[in-house]
Coordinates of C-alpha atoms in Angstrom, one line a residue:
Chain A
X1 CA 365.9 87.7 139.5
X2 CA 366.5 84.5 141.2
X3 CA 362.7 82.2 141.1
X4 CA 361.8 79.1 142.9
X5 CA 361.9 76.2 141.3
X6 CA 358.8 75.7 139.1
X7 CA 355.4 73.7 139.4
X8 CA 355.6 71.1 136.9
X9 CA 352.1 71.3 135.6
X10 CA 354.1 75.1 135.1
X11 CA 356.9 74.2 133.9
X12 CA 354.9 71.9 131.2
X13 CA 352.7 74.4 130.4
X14 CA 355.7 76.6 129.2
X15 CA 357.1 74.3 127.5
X16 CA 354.5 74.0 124.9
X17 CA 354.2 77.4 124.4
X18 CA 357.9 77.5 123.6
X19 CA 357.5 76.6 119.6
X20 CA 354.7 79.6 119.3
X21 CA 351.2 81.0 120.5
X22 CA 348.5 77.8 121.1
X23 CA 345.3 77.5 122.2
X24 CA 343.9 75.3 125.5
X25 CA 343.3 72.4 123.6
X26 CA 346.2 72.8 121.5
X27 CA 348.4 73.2 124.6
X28 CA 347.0 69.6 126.0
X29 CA 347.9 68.4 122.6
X30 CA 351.8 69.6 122.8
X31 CA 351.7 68.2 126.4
X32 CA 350.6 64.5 125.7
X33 CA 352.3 64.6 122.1
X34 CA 355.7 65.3 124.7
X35 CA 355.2 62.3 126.7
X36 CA 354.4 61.5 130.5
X37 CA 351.2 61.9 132.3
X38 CA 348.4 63.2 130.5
X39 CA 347.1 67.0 131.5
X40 CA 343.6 67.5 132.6
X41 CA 341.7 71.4 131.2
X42 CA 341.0 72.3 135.3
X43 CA 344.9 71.5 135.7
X44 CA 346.0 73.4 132.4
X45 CA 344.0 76.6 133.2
X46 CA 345.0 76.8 136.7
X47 CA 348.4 76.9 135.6
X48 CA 347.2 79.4 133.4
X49 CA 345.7 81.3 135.8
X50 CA 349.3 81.3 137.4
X51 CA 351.2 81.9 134.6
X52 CA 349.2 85.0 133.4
X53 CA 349.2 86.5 136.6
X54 CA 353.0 85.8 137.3
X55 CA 353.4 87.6 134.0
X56 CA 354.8 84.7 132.5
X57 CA 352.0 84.2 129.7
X58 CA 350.1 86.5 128.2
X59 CA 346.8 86.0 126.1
X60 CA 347.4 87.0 122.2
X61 CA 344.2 86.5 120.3
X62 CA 341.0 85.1 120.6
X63 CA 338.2 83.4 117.7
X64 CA 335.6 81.2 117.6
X65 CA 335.5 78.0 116.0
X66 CA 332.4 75.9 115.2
X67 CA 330.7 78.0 118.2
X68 CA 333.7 77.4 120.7
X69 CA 335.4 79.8 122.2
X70 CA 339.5 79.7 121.3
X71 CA 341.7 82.1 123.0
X72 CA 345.3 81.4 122.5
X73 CA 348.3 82.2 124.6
X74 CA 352.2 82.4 124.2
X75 CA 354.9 83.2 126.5
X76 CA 355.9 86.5 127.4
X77 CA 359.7 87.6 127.6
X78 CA 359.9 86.9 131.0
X79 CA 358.4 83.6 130.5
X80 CA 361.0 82.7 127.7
X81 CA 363.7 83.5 130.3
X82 CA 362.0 81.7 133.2
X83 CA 361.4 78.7 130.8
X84 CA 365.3 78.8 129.2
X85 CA 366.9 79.2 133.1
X86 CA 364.6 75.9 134.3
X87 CA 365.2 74.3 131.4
X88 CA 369.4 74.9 132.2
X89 CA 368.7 73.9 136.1
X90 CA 366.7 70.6 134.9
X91 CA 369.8 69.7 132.1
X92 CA 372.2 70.0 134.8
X93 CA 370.5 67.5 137.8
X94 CA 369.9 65.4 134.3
X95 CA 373.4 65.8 133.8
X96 CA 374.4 65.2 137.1
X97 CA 372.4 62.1 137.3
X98 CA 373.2 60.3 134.2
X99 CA 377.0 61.2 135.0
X100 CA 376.2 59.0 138.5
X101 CA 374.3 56.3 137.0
X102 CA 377.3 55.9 134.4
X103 CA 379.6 54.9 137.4
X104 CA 377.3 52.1 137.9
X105 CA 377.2 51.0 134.8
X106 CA 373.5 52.1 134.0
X107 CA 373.0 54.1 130.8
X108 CA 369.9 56.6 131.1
Chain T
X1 CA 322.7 67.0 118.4
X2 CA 321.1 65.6 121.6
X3 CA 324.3 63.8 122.7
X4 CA 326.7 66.8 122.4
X5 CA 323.7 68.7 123.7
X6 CA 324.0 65.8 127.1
X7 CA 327.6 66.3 127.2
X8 CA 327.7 70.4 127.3
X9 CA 325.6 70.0 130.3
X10 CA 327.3 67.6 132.5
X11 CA 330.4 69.9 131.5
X12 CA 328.1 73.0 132.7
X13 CA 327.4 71.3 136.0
X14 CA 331.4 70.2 136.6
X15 CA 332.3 73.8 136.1
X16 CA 329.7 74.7 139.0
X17 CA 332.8 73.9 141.1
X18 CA 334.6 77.2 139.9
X19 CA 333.5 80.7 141.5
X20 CA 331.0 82.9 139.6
X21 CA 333.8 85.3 138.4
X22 CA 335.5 82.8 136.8
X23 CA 333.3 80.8 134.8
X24 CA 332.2 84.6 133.6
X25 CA 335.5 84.7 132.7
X26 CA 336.7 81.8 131.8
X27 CA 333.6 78.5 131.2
X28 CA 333.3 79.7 127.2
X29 CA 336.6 78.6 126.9
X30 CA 337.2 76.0 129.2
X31 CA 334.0 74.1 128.0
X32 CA 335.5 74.1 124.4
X33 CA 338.4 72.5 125.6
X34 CA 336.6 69.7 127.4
X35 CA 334.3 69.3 124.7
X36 CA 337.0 69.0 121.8
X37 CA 338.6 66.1 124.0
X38 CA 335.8 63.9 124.3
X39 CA 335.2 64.6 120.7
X40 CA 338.3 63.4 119.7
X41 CA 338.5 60.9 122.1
X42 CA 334.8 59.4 120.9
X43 CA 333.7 60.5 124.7
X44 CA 329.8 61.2 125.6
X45 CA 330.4 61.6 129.0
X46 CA 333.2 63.2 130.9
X47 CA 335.8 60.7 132.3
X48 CA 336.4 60.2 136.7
X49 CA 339.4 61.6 136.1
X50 CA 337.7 65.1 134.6
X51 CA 335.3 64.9 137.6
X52 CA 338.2 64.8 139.9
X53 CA 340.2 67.5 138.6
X54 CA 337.7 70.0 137.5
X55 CA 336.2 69.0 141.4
X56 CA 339.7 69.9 142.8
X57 CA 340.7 73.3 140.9
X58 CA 337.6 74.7 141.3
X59 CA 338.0 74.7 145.0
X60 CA 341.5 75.7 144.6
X61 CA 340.1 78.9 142.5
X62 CA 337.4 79.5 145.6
X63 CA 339.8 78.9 147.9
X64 CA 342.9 80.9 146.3
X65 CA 341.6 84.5 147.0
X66 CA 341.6 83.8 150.9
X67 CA 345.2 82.2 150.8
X68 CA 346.2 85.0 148.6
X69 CA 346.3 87.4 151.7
X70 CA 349.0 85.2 153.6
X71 CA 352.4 85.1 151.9
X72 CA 353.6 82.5 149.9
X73 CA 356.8 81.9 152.8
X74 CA 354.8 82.1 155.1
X75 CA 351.8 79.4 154.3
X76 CA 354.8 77.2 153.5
X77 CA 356.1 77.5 157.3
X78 CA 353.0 77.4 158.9
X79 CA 352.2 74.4 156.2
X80 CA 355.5 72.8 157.5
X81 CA 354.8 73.7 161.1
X82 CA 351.2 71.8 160.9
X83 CA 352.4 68.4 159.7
X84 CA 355.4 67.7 162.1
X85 CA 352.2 68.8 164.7
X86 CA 349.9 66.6 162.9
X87 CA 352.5 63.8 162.4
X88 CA 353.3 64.4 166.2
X89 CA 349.9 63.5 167.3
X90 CA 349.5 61.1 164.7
X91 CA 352.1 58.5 165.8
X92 CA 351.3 58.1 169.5
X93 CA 347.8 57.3 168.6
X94 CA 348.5 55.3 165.7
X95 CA 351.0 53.1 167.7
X96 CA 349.8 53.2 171.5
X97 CA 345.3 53.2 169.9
X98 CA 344.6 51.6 167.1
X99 CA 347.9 49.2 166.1
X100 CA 347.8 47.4 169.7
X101 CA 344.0 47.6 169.9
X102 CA 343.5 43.8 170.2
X103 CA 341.2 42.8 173.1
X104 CA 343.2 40.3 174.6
X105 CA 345.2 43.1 175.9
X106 CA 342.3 44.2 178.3
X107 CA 343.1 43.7 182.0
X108 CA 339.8 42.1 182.3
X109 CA 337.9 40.2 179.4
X110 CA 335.4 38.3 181.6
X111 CA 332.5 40.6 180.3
X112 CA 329.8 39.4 177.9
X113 CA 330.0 41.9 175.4
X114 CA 333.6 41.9 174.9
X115 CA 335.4 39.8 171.9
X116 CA 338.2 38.1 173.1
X117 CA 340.8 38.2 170.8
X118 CA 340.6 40.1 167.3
X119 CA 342.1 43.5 166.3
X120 CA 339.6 46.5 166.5
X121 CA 340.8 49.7 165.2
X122 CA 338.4 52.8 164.7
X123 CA 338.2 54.6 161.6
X124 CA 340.9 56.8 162.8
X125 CA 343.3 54.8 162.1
X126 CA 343.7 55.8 158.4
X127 CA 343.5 59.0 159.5
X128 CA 346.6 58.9 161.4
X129 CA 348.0 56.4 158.4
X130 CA 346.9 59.6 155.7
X131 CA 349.1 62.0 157.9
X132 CA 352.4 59.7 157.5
X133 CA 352.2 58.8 154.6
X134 CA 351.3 62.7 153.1
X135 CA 354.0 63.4 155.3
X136 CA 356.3 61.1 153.7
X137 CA 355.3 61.9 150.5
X138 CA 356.3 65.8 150.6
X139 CA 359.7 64.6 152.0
X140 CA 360.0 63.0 148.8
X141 CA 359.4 65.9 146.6
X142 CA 356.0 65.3 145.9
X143 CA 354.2 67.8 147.7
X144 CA 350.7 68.0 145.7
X145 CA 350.3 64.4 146.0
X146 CA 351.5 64.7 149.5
X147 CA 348.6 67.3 149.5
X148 CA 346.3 65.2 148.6
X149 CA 347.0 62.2 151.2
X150 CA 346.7 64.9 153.9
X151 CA 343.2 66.4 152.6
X152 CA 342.2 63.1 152.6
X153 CA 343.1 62.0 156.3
X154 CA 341.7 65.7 157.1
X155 CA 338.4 64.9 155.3
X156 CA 338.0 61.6 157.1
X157 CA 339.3 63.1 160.7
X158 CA 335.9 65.2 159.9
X159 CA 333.5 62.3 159.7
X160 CA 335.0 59.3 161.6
X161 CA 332.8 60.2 164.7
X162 CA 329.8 58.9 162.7
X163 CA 331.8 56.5 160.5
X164 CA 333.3 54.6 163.7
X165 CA 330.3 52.7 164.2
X166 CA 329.2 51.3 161.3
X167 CA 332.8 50.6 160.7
X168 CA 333.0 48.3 163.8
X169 CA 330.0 47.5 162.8
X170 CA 330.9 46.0 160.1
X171 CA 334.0 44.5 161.7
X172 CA 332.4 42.7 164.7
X173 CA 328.0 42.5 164.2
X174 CA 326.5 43.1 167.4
X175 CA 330.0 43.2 169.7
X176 CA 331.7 46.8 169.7
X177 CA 328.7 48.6 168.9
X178 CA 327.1 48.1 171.8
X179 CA 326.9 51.1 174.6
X180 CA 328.6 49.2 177.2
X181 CA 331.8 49.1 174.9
X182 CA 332.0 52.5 173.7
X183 CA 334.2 53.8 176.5
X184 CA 336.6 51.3 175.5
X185 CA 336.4 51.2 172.2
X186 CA 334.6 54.5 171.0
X187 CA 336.1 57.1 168.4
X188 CA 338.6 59.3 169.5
X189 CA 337.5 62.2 171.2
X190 CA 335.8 65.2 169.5
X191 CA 338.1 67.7 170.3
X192 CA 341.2 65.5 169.3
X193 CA 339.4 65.0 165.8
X194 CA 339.2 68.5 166.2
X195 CA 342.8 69.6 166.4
X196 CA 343.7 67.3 163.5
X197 CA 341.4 68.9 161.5
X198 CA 342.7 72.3 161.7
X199 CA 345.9 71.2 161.9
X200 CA 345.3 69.5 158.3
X201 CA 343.9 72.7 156.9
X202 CA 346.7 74.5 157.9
X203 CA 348.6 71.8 156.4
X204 CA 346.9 71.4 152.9
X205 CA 345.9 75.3 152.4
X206 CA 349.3 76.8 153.3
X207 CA 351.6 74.3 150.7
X208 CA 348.2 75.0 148.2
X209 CA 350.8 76.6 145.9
X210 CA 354.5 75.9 147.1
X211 CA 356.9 73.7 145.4
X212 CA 359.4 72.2 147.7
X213 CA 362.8 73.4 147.7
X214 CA 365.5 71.1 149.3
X215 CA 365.8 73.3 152.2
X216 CA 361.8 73.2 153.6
X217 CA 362.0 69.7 152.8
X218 CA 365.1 69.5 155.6
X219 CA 363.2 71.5 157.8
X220 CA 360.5 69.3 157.5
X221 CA 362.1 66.1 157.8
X222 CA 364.2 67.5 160.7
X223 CA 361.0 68.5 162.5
X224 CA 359.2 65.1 162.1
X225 CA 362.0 63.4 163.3
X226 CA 362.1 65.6 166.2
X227 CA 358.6 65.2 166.9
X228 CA 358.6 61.2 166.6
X229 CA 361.1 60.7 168.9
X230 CA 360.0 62.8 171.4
X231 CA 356.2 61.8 171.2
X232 CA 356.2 58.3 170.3
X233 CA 357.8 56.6 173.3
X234 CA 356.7 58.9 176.2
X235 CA 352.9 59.6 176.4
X236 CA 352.0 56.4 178.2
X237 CA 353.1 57.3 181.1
X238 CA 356.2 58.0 182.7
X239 CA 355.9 54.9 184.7
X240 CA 356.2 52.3 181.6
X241 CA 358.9 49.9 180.7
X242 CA 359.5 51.1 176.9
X243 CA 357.9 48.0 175.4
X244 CA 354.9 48.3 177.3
X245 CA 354.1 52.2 176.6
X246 CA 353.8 50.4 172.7
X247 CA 350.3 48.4 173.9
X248 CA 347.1 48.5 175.6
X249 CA 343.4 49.3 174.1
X250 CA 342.5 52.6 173.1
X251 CA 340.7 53.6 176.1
X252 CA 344.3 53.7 177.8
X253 CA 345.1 56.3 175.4
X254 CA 341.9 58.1 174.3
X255 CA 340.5 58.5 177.8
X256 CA 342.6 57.5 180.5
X257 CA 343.4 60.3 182.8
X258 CA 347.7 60.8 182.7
X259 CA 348.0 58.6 179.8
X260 CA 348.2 58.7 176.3
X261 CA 346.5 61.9 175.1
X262 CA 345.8 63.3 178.9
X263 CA 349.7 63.0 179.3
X264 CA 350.4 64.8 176.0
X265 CA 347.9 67.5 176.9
X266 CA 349.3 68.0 180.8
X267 CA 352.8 68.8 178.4
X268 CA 351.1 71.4 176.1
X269 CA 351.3 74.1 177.9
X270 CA 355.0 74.1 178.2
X271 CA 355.1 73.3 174.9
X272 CA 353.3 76.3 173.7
X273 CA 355.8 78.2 176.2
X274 CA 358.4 77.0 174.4
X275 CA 357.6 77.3 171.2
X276 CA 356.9 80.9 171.5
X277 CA 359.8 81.9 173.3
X278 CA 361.7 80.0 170.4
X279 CA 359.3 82.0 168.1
X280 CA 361.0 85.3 170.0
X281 CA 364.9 84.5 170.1
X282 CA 364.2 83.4 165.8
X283 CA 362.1 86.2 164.8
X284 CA 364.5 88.6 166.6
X285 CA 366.4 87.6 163.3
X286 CA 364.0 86.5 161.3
X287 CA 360.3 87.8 162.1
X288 CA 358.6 86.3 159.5
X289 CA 358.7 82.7 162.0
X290 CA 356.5 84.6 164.7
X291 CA 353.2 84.5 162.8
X292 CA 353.3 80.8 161.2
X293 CA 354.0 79.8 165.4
X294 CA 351.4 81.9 166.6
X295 CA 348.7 80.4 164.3
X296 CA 350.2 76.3 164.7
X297 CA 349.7 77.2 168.4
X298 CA 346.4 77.8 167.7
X299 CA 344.7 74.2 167.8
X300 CA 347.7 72.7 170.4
X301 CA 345.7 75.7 172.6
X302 CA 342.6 73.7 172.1
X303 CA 344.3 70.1 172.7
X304 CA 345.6 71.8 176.2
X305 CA 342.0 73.5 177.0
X306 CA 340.4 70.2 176.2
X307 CA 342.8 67.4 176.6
X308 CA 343.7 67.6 180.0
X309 CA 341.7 65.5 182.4
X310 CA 344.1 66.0 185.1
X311 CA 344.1 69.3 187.4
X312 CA 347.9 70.4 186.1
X313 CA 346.9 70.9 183.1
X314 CA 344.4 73.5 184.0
X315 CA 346.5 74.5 186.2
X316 CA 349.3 74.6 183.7
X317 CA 347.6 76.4 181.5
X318 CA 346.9 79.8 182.7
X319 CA 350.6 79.9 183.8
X320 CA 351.5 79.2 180.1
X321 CA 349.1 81.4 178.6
X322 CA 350.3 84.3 181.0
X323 CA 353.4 83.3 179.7
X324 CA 352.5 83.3 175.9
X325 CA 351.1 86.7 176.6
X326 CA 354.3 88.2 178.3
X327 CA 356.1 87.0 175.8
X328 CA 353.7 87.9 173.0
X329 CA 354.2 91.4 174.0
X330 CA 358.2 91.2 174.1
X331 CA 357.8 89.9 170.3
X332 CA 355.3 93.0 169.6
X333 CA 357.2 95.7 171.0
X334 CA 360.9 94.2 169.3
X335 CA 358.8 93.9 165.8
X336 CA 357.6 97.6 166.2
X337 CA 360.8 98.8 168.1
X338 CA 362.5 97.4 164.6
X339 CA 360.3 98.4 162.2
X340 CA 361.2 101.7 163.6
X341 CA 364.8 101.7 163.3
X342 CA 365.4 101.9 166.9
X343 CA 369.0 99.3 167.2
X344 CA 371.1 97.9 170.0
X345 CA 374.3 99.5 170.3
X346 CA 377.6 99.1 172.6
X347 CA 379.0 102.4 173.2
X348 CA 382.8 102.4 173.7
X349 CA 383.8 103.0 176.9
X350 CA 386.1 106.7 176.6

């Protein structure tokens, strides 16, 4: 099934889950530990929201930590494809661009 | 602990934003999140940042159920739909009101309570500023930030009727305020605010969850560009040198019967005509166009019904409306004659 491109607060969000199931604070964590503009909680669980009802993520466990709530989440197969086919669309344009930037002597 | 205890609560109140059924579902969770950051982060209070973005998803998650009934292709046409409009509007009045609005322009500045040189734009200025510049943004590939400049301009299209005087106000004590200078240099009309104010909602609920491909970013930029160069340099009448059409006060435009907006609405009609017949001859191949038109059409309707100051606009618009309607039908009975199977065929002549 061809998608659309993916969200980048999506894409992100995918991302982290790619080395194993995390929790929302643990997913913020992979996300500003990776670089670029920091991820806010409303921002994370809306893409959440999005992933989990595109069937993309899919809660695995829940506990409770020092009397907060922990739920954690990890990508479902289709999510795992989704996330390895934009990850293979994103190499190439990086690719491509680096490839075009090398022509005017620019290294990126 | 009395601190932590503070910070819970000013969490609780952010998450207010969010609809019943999700904080039941989700403000355990969420809460622990926010509070583990500002623990680790030394915080007691949550950040402007955290106020802004808890502010703005929780009206996404009220607001997601009703846009969840409209297709995701089809809030992204009538999202593209509504900003060439609101970009179409936007750069008449932005170049022929509020960028030439210097007094010394007036035919006549012998009058006691008019400045005589300066440059007095209203409020709406930004607003008109907000819709290129959101415009510009999405063509860029940035279409939530593009979003947000156009929920912006929308928010202050909303208020600049009671902004606009403290504003000039501000910009000129005891001038521009005055009675006998609001027809000159009052707001712009009501029902213009009006039409950019739907026309933004469209435009900021329909892209509330689209990316943008390459292809509705062409079809954007091709419609803005369509819409600039046929709006820009024509609504001042058809009379005007081309230079000239670029200056005058804002009355000239705002309220000036066969000018500015008055010419714009005396075109509307035919517009509207047009676009729906366009609407037909597409959605003959590709129905889902018809609905996105219809509903753009919407507030141009209202910039007809309310814009014209002139008699052929009301007279124009019945004829277009009977038109719309004739139309209308045509795209009715070919939707249902297809959703039925029924197909033109040419039967070889024996």
């Amino acid at each position: 099934m061809t998608r659309s491109q993916l969200q980048e607060p999506s894409f992100r969000v995918l991302a982290a889950l790619a080395s194993g199931p995390k929790h929302g604070y643990a997913i913020l964590q992979e996300i500003a530990a990776g670089g670029g503009a920091a991820m806010r909680a409303g921002t994370l669980y809306a893409a959440l929201d999005r992933l989990t009802a595109e069937g993309l993520v899919a809660q695995t466990g829940e506990e409770v930590v020092e009397g907060r709530l922990r739920r954690y989440y990890d990508l479902t197969d289709d999510g795992v494809q989704t996330l390895a086919e934009e990850t293979r669309r994103l190499r190439a344009n990086v690719t491509a661009a680096a490839a075009g930037l090398r022509l005017r002597g620019v290294t990126a | 602990m009395s601190g932590a205890g503070s910070l819970e609560e000013r969490y609780r109140r952010l998450l207010r934003a969010y609809p019943a059924s999700w904080r039941a579902r989700r403000e355990e969770e969420v809460l622990a999140v926010l509070l583990d950051d500002a623990q680790a982060h030394g915080r007691s209070r949550p950040t402007a940042r955290e106020v802004l973005d808890l502010a703005g998803a929780g009206l996404a998650a009220r607001v997601d159920p009703v846009l969840g009934l409209v297709g995701e292709r089809t809030r992204r046409r009538i999202a593209t739909l509504a900003t060439v409009s609101g970009v179409a509007l936007s750069v008449p009045a932005l170049l022929q009101a509020e960028l030439p609005s210097r007094v010394t322009r007036l035919p006549s500045v012998a009058v006691p309570w008019l400045p005589t040189s300066g440059w007095w734009p209203s409020p709406a200025l930004a607003v008109y500023l907000g819709w290129l510049v959101g415009a510009a943004v999405i063509l860029a590939g940035r279409p939530s930030a593009g979003r947000t400049w156009l929920a912006a301009s929308t928010a202050l299209a909303a208020v600049t009727p009671w902004l606009d005087a403290p504003v000039r106000a501000w910009l000129s004590p005891g001038s521009l305020t005055s009675r006998a200078a609001q027809p000159f240099f009052g707001p712009p009309p009501r029902y213009f605010l009006g039409v950019l104010v739907c026309l933004g909602v469209l435009a900021c609920s329909a892209t509330a969850r689209t990316d943008a491909p390459t292809r509705w970013r062409t079809a954007l930029g091709t419609g803005l560009l369509t819409a600039v160069v046929f709006f820009a340099p024509w609504t001042n009448g058809p009379d005007a040198s081309f230079w000239t059409r670029f200056s005058g006060p804002p009355f000239v435009f705002y309220r000036s019967g066969g000018y500015g907006l008055s010419a714009i609405a005396l075109e509307v009609p035919w517009l509207l005509a047009a676009a729906v017949v366009t609407a037909l001859l597409v959605g003959l191949r590709r129905p889902g166009w018809i609905a996105p038109v219809l509903v753009v059409c919407i507030p141009w309707t209202y910039l007809a019904a309310f814009g014209g100051l002139g008699s052929s606009a009301r007279v124009g618009f019945p004829f277009a409306l009977l038109l719309t309607g004739v139309v209308g039908t045509l795209i009715a009975a070919a939707a249902v004659a297809r959703s039925a199977g029924v197909r033109v065929v040419r039967v070889p002549r024996t």
